[in-house]
Short mmCIF file of C-alpha atoms and ligand atoms in Angstrom, two decimals:
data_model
loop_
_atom_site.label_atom_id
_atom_site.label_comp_id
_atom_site.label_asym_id
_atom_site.label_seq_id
_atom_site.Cartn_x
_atom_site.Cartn_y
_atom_site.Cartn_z
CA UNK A 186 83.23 111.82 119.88
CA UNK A 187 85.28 108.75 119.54
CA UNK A 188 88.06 109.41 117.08
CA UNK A 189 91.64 108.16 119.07
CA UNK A 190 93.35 105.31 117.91
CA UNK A 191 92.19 101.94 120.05
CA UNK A 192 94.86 99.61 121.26
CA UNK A 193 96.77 98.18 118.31
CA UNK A 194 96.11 96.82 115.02
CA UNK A 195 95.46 93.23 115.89
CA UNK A 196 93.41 93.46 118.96
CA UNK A 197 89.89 93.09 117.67
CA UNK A 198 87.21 95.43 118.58
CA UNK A 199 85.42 94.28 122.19
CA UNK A 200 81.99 94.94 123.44
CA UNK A 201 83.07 98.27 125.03
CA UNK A 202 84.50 99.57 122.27
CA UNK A 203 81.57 98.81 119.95
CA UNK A 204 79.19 100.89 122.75
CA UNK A 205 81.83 103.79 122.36
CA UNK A 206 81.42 103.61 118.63
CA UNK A 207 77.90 103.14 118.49
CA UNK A 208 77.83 106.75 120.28
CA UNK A 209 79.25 108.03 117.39
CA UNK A 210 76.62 107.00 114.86
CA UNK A 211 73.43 108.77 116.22
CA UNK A 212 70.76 107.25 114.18
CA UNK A 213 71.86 104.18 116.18
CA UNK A 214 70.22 105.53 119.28
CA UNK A 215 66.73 105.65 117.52
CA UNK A 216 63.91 103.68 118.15
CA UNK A 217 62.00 102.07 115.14
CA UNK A 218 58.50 100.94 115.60
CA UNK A 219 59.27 101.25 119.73
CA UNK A 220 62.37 99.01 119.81
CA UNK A 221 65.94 99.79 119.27
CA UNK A 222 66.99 99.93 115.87
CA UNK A 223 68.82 97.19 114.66
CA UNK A 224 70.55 98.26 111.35
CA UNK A 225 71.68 95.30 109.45
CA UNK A 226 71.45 96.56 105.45
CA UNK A 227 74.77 98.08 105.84
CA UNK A 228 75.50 96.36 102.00
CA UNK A 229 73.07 98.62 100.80
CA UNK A 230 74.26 101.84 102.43
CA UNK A 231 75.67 102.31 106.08
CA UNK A 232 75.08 104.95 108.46
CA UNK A 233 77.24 107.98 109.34
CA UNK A 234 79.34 109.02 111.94
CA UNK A 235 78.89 112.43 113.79
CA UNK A 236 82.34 113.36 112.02
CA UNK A 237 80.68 113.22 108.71
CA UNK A 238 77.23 114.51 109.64
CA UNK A 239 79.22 117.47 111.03
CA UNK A 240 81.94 117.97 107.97
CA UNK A 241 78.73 118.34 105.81
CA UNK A 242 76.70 120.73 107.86
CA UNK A 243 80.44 122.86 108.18
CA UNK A 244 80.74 123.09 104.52
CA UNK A 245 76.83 124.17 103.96
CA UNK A 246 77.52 126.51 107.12
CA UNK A 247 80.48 128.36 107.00
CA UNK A 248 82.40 127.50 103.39
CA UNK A 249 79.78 126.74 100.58
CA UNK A 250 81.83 128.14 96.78
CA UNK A 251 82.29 126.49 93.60
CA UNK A 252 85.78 124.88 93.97
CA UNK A 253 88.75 125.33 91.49
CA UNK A 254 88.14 128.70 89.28
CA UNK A 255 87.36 130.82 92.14
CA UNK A 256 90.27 133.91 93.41
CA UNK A 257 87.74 134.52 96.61
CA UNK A 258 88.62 132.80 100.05
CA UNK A 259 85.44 130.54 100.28
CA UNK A 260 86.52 129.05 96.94
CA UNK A 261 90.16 128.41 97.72
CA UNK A 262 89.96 127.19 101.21
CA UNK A 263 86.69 124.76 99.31
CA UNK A 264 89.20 123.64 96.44
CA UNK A 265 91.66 123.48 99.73
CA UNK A 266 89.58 120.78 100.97
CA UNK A 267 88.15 118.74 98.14
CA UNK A 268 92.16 118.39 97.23
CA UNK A 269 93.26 117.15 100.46
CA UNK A 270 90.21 114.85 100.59
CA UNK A 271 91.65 113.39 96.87
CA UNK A 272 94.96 113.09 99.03
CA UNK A 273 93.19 110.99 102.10
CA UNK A 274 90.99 108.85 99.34
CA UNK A 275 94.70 108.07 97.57
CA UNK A 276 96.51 106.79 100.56
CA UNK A 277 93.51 105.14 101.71
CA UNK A 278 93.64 102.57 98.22
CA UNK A 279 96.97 103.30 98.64
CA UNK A 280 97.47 104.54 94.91
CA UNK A 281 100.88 106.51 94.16
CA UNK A 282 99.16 109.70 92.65
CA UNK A 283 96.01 112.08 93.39
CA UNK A 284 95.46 112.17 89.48
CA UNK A 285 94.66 108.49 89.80
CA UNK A 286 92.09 109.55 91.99
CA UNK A 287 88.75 110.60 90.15
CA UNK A 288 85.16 111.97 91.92
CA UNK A 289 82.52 110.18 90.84
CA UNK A 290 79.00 110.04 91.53
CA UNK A 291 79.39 105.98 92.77
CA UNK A 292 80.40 103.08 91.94
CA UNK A 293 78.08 102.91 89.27
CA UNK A 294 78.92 105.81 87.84
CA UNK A 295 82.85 104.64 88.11
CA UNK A 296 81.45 101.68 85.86
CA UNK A 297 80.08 103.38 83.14
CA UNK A 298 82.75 105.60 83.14
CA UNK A 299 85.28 103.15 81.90
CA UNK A 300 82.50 100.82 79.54
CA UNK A 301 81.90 103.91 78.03
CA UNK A 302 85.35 106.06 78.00
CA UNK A 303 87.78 102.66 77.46
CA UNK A 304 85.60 100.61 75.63
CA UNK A 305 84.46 103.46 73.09
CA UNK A 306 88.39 103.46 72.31
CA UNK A 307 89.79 100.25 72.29
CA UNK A 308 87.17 97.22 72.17
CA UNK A 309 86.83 95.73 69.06
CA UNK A 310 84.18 93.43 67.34
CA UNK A 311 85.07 89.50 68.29
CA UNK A 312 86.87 91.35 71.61
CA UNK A 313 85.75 89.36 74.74
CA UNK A 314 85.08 90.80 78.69
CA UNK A 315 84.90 88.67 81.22
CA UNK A 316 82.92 88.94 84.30
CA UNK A 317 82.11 86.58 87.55
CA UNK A 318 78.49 84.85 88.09
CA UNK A 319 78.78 87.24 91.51
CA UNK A 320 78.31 90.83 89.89
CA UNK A 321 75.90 93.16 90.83
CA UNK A 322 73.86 94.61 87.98
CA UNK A 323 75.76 97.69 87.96
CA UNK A 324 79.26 95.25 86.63
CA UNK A 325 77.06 93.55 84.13
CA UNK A 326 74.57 96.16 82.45
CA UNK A 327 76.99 98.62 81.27
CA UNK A 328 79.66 96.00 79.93
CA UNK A 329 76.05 94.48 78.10
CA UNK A 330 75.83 98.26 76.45
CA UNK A 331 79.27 98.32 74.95
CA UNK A 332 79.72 95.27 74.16
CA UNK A 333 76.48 95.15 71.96
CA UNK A 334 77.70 98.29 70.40
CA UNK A 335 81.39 97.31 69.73
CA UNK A 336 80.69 93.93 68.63
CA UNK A 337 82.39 92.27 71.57
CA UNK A 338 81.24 89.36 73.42
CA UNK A 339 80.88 88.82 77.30
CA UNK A 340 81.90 85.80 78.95
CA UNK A 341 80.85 84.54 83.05
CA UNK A 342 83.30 83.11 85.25
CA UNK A 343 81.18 80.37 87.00
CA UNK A 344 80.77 79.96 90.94
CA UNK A 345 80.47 76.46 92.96
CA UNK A 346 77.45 75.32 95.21
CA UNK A 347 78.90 77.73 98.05
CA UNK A 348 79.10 80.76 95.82
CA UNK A 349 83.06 80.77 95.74
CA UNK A 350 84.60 81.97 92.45
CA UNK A 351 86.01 79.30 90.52
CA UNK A 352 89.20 80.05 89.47
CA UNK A 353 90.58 77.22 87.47
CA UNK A 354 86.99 78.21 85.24
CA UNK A 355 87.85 81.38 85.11
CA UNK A 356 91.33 80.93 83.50
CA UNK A 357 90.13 78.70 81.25
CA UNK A 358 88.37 81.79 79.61
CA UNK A 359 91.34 84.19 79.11
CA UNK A 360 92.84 83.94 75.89
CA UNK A 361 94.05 86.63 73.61
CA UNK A 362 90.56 88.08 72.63
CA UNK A 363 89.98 89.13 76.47
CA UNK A 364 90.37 92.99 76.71
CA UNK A 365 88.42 93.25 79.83
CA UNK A 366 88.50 91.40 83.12
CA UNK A 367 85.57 93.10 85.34
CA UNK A 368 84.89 91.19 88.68
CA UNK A 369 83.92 92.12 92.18
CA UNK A 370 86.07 92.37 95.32
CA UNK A 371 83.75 90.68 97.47
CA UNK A 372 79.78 89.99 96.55
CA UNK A 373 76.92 92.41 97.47
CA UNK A 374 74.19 89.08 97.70
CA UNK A 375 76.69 86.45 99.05
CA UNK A 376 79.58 88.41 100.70
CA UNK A 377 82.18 86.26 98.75
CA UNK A 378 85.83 87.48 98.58
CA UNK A 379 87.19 86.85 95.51
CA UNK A 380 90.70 86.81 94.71
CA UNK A 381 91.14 89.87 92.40
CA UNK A 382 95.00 90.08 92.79
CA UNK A 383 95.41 86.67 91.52
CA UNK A 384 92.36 87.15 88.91
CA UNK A 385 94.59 90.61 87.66
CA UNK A 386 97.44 88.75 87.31
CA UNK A 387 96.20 85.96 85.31
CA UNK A 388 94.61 88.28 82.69
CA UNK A 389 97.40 90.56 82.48
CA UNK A 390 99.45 87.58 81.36
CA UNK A 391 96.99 88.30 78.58
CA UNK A 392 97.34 91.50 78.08
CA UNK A 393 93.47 92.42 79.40
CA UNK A 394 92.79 95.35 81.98
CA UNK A 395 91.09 94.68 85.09
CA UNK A 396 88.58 96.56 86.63
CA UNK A 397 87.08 95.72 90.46
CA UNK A 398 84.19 97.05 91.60
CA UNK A 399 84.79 97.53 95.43
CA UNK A 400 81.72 98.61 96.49
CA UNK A 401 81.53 95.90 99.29
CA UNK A 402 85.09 95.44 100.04
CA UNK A 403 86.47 98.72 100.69
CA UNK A 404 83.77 99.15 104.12
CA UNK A 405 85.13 95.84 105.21
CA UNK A 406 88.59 95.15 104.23
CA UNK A 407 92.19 97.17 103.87
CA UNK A 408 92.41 97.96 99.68
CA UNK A 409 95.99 98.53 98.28
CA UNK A 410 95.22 99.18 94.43
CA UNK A 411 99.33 98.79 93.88
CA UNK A 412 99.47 95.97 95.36
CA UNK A 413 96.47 94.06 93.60
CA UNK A 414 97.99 96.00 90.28
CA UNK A 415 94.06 96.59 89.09
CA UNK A 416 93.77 98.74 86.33
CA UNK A 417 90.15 100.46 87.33
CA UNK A 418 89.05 100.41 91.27
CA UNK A 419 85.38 101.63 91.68
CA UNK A 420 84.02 102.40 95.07
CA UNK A 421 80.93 104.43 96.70
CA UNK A 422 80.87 106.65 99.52
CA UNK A 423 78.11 106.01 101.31
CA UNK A 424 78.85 102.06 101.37
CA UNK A 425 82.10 103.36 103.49
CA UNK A 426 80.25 105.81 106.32
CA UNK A 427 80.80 109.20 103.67
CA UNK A 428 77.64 110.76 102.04
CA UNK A 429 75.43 109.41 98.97
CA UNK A 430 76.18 111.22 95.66
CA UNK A 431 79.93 110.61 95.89
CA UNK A 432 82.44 108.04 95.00
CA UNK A 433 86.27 106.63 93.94
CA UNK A 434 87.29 105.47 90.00
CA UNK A 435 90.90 104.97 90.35
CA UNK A 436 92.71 104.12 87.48
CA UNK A 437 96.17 103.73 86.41
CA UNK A 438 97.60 107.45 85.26
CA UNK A 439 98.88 105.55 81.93
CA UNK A 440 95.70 104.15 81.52
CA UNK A 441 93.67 106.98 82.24
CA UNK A 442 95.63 109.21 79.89
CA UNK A 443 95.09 106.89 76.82
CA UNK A 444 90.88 107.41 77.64
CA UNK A 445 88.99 110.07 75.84
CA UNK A 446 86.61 112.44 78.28
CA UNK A 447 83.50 110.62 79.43
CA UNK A 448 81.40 113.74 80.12
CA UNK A 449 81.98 116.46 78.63
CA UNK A 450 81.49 120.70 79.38
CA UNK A 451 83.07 123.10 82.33
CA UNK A 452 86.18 121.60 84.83
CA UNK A 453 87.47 118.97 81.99
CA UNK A 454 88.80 121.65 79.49
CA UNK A 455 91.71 123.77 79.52
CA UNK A 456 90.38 125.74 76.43
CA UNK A 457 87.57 126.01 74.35
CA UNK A 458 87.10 127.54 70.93
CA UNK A 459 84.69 126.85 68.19
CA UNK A 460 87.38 125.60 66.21
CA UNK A 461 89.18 123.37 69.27
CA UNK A 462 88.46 122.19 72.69
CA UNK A 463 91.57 120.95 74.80
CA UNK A 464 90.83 118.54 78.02
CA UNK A 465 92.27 119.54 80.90
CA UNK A 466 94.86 117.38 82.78
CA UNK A 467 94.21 113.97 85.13
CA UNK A 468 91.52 114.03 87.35
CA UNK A 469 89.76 117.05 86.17
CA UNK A 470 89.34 115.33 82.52
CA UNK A 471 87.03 113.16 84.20
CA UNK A 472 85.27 115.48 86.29
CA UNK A 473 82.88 117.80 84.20
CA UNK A 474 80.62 120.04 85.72
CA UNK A 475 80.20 121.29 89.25
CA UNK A 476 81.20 118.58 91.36
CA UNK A 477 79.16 117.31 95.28
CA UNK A 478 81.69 119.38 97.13
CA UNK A 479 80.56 118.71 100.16
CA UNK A 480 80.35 114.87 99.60
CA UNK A 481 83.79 114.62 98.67
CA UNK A 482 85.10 116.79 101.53
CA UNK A 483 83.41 114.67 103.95
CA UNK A 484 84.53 111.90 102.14
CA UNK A 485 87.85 112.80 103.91
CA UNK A 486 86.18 112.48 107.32
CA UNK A 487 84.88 109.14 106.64
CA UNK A 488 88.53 107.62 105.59
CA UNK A 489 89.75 109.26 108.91
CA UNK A 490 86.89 107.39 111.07
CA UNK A 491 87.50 104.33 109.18
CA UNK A 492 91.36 104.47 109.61
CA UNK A 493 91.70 105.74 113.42
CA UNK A 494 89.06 102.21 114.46
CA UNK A 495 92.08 100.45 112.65
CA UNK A 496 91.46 98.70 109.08
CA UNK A 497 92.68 95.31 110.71
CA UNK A 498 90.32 95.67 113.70
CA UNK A 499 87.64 95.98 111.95
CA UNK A 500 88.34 93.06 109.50
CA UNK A 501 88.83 91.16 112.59
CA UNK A 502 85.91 92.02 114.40
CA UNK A 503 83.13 91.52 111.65
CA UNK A 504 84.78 87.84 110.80
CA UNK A 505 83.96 87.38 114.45
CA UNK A 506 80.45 88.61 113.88
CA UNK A 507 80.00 86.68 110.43
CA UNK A 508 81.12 83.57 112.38
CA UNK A 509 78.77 83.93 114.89
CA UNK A 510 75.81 85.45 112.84
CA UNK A 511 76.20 82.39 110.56
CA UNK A 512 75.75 80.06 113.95
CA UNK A 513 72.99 81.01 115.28
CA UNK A 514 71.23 81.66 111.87
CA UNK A 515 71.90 78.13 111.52
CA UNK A 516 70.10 76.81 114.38
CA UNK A 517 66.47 78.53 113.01
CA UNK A 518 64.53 76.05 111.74
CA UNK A 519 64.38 75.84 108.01
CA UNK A 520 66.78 78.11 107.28
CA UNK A 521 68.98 78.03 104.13
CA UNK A 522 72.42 80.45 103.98
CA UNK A 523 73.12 81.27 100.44
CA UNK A 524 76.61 82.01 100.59
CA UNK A 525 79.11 80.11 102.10
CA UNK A 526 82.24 80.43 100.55
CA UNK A 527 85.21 80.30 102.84
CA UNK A 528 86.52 84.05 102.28
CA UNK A 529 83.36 86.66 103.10
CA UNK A 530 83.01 89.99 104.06
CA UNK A 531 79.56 90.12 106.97
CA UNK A 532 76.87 89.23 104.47
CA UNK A 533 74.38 86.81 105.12
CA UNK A 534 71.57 86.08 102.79
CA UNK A 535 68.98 83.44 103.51
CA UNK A 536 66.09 81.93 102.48
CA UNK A 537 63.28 80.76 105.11
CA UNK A 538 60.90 77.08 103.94
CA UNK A 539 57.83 79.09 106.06
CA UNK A 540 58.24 82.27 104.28
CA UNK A 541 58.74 84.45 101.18
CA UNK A 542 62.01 86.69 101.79
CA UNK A 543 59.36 89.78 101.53
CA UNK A 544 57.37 88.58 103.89
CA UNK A 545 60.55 88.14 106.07
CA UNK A 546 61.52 91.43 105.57
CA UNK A 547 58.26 93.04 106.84
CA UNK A 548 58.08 91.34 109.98
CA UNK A 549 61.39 92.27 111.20
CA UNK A 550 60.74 95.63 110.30
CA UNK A 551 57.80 95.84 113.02
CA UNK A 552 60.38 94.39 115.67
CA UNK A 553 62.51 97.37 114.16
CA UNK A 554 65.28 95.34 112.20
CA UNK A 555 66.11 96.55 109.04
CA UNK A 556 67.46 94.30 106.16
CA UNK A 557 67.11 93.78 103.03
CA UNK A 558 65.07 91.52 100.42
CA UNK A 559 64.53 91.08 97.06
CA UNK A 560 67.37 90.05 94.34
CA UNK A 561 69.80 92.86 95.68
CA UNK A 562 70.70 93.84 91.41
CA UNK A 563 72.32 90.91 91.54
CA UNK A 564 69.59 88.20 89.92
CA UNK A 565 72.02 85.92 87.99
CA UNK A 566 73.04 85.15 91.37
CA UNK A 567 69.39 84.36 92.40
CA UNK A 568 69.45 82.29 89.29
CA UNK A 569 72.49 80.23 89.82
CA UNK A 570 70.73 79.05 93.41
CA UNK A 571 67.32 78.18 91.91
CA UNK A 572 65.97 81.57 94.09
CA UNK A 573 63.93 84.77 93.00
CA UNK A 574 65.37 86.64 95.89
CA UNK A 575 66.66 86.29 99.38
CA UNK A 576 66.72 88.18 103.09
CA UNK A 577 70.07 89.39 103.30
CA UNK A 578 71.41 90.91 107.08
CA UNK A 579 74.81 92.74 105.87
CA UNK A 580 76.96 93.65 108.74
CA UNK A 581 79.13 96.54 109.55
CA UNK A 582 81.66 97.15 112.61
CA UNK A 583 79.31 99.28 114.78
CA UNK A 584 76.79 95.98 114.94
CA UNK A 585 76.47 93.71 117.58
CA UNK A 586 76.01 89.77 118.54
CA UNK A 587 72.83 91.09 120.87
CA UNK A 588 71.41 92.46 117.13
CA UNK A 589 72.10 88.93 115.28
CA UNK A 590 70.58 87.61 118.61
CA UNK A 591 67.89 89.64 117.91
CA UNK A 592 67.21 88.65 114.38
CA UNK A 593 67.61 84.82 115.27
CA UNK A 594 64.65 85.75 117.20
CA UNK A 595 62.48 87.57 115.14
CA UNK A 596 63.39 84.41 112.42
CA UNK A 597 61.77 82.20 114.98
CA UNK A 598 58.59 84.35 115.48
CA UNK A 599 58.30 84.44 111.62
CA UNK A 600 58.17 80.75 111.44
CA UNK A 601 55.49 80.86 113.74
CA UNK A 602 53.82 83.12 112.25
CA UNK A 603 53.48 80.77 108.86
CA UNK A 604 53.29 77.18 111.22
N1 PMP B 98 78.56 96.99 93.02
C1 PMP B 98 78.23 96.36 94.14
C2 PMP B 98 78.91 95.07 94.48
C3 PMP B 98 77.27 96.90 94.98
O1 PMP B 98 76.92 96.26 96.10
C4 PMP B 98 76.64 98.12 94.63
C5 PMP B 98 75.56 98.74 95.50
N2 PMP B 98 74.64 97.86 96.02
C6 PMP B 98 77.04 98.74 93.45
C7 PMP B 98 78.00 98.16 92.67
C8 PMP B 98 76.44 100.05 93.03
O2 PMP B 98 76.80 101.04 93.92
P1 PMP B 98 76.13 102.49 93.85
O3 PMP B 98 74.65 102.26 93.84
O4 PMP B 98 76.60 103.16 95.08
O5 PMP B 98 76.62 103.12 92.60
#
């Protein structure tokens, strides 16, 4: 297993190294449909290392309990562990306490939780939330529920011709009605970066709170909630090598403390009566019920794979990739890249003139190259480019140039197969 540091923080990741991490992702080694794998829809999940395979299969082994009421040894070393995976998750966003940290079941979930939780308690009718053109359905859908039930009114920062945010658009929407500010950190369907500590800074000057959704940007690029000042930070697990099921809400402690309970029933109470119920303290408030224990412990072994490759390495090596992805997707006849903003995480979603994206889709899966097609939950995007959906090759840091090589390729034999 590959798990020491690598050279230093700036050096980027080189062919050897991504063969020595490769080893450690063992679905990597299958063939699909009698040719190597090539595993390029890491935006809609990515694979795991043998470090989180094995921290799952450990728990289910040798130290399955319900965590945090139990006086037996399984239960305390399990609490143990789902604590000090809390710990890793905090320094990993870099917030300043573990009760900022809250389990979740995704980002979704993350999402709701606040909609529901902050804007049950303080949006207002005429209030206004603003989101981007770029969000994925799960930033839009649940801001749509409470704001049709509090009265308040949603408003969409626009996006220019190469899917970058446009910021001088966006301010002109913050004005003293905006309680909510609920954008992306970088785009599932375009890979765009947008700049949320800038964004959080322009609508605290108006008192809003600011939520990102960081689904895509925390497998790609080094998050420091403090430093961006967010209010709300939503991620998933399995978007960052760590199990489905499981995910991040961090919130500011002040914040958090002035939300009611989301869910409600066993872990969030301190005492319950039929005359009075008490919530228990920060994080367990927001974490009712039995919790995926395992999925958060692992979630510690994940951080630790992501952090020994080196944050910057890997930010260094996938621009490398998107760079050279984006140039020899270029050169295949009739392509179109959706998506070309200057600052982007490895996402590259294209249409072809010879085919339908679905059609795309199913002939690279016979040369055994997985991406994605469709609207990705993110169909205002598809709208703003005139598109009903799009093939979208989303990169990660164990892939390779040989794989974009290898889709180029396949792209080719598609347009033949339409000519
Ligand atoms: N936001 C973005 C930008 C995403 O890409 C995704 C997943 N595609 C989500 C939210 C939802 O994440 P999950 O399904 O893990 O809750």
């Amino acid at each position: 297993m590959n798990l020491e540091p690598h050279a230093g923080p700036a050096a980027a990741l080189d062919r050897v190294d991504v063969e020595r991490v490769r080893r450690d992702f063992p679905i990597l080694q299958q063939r699909i449909r009698d040719r190597p794998l090539v595993y390029l829809d890491n935006a809609a999940t990515t694979q795991k290392p043998l470090t989180v395979i094995y921290a799952l299969q450990r728990y289910y082994t040798a130290e399955n309990a319900n965590i945090h009421r139990g006086v037996h040894f399984l239960s305390q070393q399990g609490t143990f562990a789902y604590e000090r995976s809390r710990a890793r998750l905090r320094q990993f966003i870099n917030a300043g306490d573990n009760r900022e940290v809250i389990f979740v079941r995704g980002t979704t979930e993350a999402i709701n939780l606040v909609a529901q939780s902050w804007g049950r308690r303080f949006l207002r009718p005429g209030d206004e939330i603003v989101l981007s053109h770029l969000e994925h359905h799960a930033n839009i859908v649940p801001w749509q529920m409470i704001a049709a039930e509090r009265e308040a009114r949603i408003r969409v920062a626009s996006i220019d011709d190469q899917g970058g945010f446009r910021f001088d658009e966006y301010e002109k929407l913050l004005n003293e009605r905006t309680r909510m500010v609920a954008v992306t950190h970088a785009s599932n369907a375009l890979g765009t970066v947008l700049p949320v500590k800038e964004i959080t800074a322009a609508a605290h000057r108006w008192g809003a709170r600011v939520l990102i959704d960081g689904a895509q940007s925390v497998p790609h690029l080094a998050v420091d909630v403090r430093d961006l000042d967010c209010d709300f930070y939503a991620f998933s697990g399995h978007k960052v090598f760590g199990p489905t099921g499981v995910g991040v809400l961090y919130g500011k402690e002040a914040v958090l403390e002035e939300m009611p309970p989301y869910q409600t029933g066993g872990e969030m109470i301190r005492s319950v009566s039929f005359d009075k119920t008490t919530f228990n303290e920060l994080p367990h408030k927001f974490e009712a019920g039995t919790p995926h224990i395992a999925g958060g412990i692992a979630m510690e072994a994940a951080v630790d794979y992501v952090n020994a490759l080196g944050r910057a390495r890997i930010e260094a090596y996938e621009a490398q990739l998107l760079v050279y992805g984006t140039e020899v997707l270029s050169q295949v006849p009739g392509l179109r890249l959706l998506g070309t903003a200057a600052s982007k995480v490895g996402v590259l979603s294209f249409t072809l003139d010879a085919a339908h994206p679905h059609d795309i889709g199913t002939i690279l899966d016979t040369e055994g190259i997985a991406i994605r097609t469709g609207h990705h939950c993110a169909q205002p995007v598809m709208q703003r480019f005139g598109v009903p959906a799009t093939a979208r090759a989303s990169l990660a840091f164990y892939n390779t140039r040989e794989e974009l090589d290898a889709l180029a390729s396949a792209l080719r034999k598609v347009n033949e197969v339409f000519r």
